[in-house]
GROMACS .gro file of C-alpha atoms in nm:
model
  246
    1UNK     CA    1   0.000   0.000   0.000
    2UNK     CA    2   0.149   0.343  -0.067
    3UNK     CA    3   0.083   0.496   0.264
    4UNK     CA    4   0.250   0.800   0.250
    5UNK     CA    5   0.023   0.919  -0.055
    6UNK     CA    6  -0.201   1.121   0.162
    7UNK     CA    7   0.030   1.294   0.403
    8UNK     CA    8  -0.068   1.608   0.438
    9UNK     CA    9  -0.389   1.574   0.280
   10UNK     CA   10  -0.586   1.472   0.599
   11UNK     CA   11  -0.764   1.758   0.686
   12UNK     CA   12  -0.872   1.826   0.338
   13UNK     CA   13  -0.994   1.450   0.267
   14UNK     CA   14  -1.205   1.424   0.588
   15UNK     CA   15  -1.368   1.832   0.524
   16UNK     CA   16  -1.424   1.799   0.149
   17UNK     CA   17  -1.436   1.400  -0.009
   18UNK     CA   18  -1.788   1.256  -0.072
   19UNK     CA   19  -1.986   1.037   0.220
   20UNK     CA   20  -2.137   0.735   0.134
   21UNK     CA   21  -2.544   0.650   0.151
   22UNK     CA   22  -2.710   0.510   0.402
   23UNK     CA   23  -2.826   0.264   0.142
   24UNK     CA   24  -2.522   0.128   0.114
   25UNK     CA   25  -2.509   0.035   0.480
   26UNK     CA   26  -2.796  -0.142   0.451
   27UNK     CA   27  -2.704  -0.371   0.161
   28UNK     CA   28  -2.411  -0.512   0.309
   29UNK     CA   29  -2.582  -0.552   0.672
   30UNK     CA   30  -2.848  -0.767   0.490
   31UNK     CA   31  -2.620  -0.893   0.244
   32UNK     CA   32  -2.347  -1.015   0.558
   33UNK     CA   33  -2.507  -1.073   0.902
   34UNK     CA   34  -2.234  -1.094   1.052
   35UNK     CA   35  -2.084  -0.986   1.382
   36UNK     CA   36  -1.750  -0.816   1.306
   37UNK     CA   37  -1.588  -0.593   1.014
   38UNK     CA   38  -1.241  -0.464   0.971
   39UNK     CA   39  -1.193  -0.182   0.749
   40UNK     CA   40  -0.917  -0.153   0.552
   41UNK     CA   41  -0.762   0.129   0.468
   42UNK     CA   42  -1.010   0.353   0.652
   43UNK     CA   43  -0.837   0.716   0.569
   44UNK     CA   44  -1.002   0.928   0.815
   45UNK     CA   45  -1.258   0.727   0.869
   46UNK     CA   46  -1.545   0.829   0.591
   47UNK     CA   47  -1.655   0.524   0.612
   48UNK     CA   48  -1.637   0.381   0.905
   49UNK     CA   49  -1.833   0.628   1.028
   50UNK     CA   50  -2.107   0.491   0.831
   51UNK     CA   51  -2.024   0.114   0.957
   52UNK     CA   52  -2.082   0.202   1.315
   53UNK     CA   53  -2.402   0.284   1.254
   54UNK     CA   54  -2.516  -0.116   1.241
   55UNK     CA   55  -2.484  -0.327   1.523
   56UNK     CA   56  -2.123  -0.456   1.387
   57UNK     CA   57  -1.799  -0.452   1.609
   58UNK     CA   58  -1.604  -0.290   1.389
   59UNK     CA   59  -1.185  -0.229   1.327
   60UNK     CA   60  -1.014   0.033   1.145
   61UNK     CA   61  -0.673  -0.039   0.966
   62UNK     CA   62  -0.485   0.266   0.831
   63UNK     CA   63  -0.105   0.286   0.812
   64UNK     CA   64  -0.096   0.648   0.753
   65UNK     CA   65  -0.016   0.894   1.056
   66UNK     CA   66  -0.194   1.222   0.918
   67UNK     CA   67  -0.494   0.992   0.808
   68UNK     CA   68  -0.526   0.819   1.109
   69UNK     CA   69  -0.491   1.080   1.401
   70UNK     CA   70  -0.837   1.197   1.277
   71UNK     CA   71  -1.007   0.821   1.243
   72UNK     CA   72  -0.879   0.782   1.589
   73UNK     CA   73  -1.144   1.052   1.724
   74UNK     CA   74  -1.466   0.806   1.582
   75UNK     CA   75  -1.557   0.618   1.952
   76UNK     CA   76  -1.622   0.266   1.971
   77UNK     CA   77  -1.413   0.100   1.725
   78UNK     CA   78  -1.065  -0.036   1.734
   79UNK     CA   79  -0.800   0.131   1.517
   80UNK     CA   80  -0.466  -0.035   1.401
   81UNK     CA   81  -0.149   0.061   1.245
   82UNK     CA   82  -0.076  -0.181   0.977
   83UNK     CA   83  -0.124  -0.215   0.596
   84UNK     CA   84  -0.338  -0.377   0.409
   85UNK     CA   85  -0.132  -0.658   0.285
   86UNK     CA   86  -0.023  -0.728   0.693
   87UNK     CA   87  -0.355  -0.638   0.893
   88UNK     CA   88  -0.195  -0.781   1.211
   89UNK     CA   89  -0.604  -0.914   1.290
   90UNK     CA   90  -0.647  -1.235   1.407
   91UNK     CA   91  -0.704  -1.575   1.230
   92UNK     CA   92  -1.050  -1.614   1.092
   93UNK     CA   93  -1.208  -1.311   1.294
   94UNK     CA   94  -1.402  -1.125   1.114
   95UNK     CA   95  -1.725  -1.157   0.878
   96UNK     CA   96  -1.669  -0.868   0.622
   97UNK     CA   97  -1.367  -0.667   0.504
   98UNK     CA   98  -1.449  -0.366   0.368
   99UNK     CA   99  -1.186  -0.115   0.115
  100UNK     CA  100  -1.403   0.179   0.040
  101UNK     CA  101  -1.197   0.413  -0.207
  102UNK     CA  102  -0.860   0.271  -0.080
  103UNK     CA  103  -0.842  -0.092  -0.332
  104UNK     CA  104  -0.652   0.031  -0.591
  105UNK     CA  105  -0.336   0.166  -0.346
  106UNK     CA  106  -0.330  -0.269  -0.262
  107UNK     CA  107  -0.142  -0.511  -0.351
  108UNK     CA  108  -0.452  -0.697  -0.497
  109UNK     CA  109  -0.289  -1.034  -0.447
  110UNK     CA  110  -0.121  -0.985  -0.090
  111UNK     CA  111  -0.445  -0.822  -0.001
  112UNK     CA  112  -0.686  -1.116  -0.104
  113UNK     CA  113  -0.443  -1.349   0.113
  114UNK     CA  114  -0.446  -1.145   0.350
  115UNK     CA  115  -0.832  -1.134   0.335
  116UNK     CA  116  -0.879  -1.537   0.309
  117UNK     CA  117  -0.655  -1.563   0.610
  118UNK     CA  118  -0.860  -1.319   0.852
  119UNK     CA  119  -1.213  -1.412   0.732
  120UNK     CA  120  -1.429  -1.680   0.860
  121UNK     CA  121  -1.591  -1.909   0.644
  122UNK     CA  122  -1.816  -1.768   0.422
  123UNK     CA  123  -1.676  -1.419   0.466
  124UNK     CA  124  -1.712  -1.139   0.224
  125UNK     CA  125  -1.493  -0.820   0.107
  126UNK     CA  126  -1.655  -0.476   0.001
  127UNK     CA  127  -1.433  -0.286  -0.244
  128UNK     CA  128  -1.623   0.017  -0.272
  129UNK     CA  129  -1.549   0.358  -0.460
  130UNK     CA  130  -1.740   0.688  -0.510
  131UNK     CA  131  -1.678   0.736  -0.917
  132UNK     CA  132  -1.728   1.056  -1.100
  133UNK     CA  133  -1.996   1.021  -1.342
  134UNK     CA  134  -1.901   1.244  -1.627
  135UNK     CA  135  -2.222   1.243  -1.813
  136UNK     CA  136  -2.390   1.565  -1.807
  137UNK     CA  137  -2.130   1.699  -1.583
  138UNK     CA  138  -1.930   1.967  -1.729
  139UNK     CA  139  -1.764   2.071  -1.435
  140UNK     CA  140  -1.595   1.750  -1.373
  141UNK     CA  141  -1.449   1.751  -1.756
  142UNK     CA  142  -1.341   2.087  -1.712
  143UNK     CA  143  -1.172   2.006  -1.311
  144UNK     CA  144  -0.992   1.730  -1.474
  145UNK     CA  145  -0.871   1.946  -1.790
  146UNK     CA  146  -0.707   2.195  -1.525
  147UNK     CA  147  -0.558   1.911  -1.335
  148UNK     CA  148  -0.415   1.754  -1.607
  149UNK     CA  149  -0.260   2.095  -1.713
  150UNK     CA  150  -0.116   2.132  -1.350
  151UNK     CA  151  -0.038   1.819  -1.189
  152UNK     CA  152   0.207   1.596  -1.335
  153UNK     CA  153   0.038   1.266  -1.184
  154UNK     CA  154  -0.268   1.299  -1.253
  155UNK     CA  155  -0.508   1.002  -1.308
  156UNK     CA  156  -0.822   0.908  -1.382
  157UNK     CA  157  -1.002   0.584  -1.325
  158UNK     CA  158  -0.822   0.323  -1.056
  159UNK     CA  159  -0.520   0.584  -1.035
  160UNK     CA  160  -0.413   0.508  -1.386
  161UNK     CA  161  -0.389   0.114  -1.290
  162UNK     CA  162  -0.724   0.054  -1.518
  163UNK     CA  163  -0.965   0.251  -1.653
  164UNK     CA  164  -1.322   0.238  -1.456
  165UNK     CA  165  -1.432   0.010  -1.705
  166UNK     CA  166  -1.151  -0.230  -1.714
  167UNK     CA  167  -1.156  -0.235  -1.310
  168UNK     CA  168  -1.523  -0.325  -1.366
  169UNK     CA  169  -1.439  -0.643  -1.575
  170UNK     CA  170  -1.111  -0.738  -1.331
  171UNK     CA  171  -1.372  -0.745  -1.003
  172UNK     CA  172  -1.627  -0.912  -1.204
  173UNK     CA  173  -1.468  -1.171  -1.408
  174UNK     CA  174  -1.108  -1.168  -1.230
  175UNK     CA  175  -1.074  -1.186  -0.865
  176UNK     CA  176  -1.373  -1.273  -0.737
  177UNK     CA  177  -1.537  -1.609  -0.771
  178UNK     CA  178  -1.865  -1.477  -0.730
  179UNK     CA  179  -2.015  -1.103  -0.683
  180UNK     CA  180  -2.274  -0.895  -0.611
  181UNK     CA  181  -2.288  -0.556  -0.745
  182UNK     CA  182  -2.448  -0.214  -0.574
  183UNK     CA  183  -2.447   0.108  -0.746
  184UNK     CA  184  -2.640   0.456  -0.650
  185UNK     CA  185  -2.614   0.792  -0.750
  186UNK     CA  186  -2.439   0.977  -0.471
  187UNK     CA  187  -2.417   1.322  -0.631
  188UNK     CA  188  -2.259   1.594  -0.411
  189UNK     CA  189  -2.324   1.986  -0.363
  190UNK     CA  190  -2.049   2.202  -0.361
  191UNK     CA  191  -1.945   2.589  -0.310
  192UNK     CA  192  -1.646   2.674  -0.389
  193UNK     CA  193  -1.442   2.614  -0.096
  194UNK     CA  194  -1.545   2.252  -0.133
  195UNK     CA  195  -1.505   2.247  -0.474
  196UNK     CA  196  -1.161   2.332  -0.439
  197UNK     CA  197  -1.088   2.116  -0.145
  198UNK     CA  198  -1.210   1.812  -0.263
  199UNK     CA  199  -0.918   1.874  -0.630
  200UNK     CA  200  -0.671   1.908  -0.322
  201UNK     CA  201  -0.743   1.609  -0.145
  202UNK     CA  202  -0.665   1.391  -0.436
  203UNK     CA  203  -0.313   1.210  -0.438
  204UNK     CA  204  -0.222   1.406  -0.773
  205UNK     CA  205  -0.264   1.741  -0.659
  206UNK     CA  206  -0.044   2.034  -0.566
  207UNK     CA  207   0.048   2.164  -0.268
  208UNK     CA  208   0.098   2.511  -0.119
  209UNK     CA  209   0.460   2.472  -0.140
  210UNK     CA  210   0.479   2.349  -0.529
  211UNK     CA  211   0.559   2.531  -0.821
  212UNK     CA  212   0.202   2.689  -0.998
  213UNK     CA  213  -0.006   2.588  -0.673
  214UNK     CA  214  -0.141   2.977  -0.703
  215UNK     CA  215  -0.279   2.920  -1.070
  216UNK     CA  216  -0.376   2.579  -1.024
  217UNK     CA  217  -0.615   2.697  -0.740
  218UNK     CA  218  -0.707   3.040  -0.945
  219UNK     CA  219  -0.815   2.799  -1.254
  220UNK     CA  220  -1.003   2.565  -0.995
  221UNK     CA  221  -1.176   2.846  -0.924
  222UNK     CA  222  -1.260   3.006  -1.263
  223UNK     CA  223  -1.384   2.676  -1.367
  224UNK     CA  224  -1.626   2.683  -1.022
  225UNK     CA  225  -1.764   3.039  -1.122
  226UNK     CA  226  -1.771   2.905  -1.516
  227UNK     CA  227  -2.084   2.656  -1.390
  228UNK     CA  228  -2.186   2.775  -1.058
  229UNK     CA  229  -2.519   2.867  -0.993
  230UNK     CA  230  -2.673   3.018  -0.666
  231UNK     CA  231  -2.269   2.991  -0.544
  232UNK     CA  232  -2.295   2.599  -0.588
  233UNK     CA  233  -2.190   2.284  -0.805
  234UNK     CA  234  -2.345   2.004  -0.800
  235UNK     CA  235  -2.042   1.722  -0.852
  236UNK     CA  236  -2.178   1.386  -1.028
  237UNK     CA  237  -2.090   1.060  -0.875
  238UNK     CA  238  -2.195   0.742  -0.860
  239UNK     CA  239  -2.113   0.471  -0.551
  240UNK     CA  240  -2.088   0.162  -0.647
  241UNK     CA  241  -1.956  -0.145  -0.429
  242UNK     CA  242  -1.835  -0.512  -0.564
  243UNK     CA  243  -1.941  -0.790  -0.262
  244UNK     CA  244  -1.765  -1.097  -0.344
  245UNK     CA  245  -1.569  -1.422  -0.163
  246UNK     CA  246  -1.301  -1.582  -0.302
   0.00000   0.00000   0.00000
């Protein structure tokens, strides 16, 4: 896992990224039953939030420092430092793992040992991401034009490992043996604070102390004003989570 990816970039993940719905939460309760979840990779907690709002006992793994100083403020789970090839959780103990936007920093193969070894039997995993959904969304086009003008890493998709699509057909027909899909529309509201903050949470984006940050943010901004109406965005995305066992 590349855990230093998002140092730095705490504060801005937990104020600005996308939440996850409630329906969600409900599919994999009904989907699972179980009694325990780990989540893997929990950032600053986004979701785990949400997790903790079933009757599960639930564990946070996140190897990053910035990330995890704020997941350690949620009460009533268990946080640990590890990644998420090397968990350190205990032999067959828990029911469902869950990597919500965090699957495609993995190892996929260390990770789906690592997953086989702490499940019980029948466990599942969650990979979960909230996607952009570019159609009829001008503002995201335009974001990601300015961001690939700026920001020398930039990627789109499963942080240029696959395209959406292709990471749709390796979860489907690759590694899983079987699957069950769940997607909503999770669209988000933004002004342009957020708007801006939730460009600089991402992996690819400049910092304050990097070459162009000034015009990077002033183009963020112009592209904000370009669509805005009433002072707000509305950002396209889609949620959509791949269940499967092994």
């Amino acid at each position: 896992m590349n855990e230093e990816k998002f140092t730095g970039r705490a504060d801005l993940y937990e104020r600005f990224r996308p939440g996850y719905p409630n329906k969600l939460i409900d599919f994999l309760f009904e989907k699972t039953k179980c009694e325990r979840v780990a989540d893997i990779g929990a950032g600053t907690g986004k979701f785990t939030r949400c997790l903790i709002k079933k009757p599960w006992s639930v564990t946070a793994v996140e190897p990053n420092a910035d990330m995890r100083a704020i997941l350690e403020r949620i009460s009533g789970i268990k946080v640990i430092d590890a990644p998420a090839e090397n968990t350190g959780l205990a032999d067959n103990s828990v029911g469902l793992v869950t990597a919500a936007q965090a699957f495609h920093w993995f190892d996929e193969d260390k990770f789906k040992t690592e997953c086989r070894r702490i499940l019980i039997k029948g466990g599942k995993v969650a990979i979960i991401f909230n996607e952009r959904d570019y159609e009829d969304c001008e503002i995201s086009k335009e974001r990601d034009s300015v961001c690939q003008k700026f920001c020398g890493a930039f990627h789109s998709g499963h942080i240029g490992k696959r395209t959406s699509e292709q990471g749709d057909l390796f979860l489907r027909n690759e590694y899983f043996s079987s699957l069950e899909y769940f997607c909503c529309e999770n669209n988000l509201e933004a002004d342009c604070g957020s708007f801006v903050g939730d460009t600089l949470s991402r992996s690819y984006a400049l910092k304050k102390n990097d070459k162009n940050y000034g015009a990077f943010v002033e183009e963020l901004k112009q592209a904000f004003s370009k669509y805005s109406q009433n002072g707000k965005v509305t950002i396209k995305y889609k949620t959509k989570c791949y269940l499967g066992t092994f």
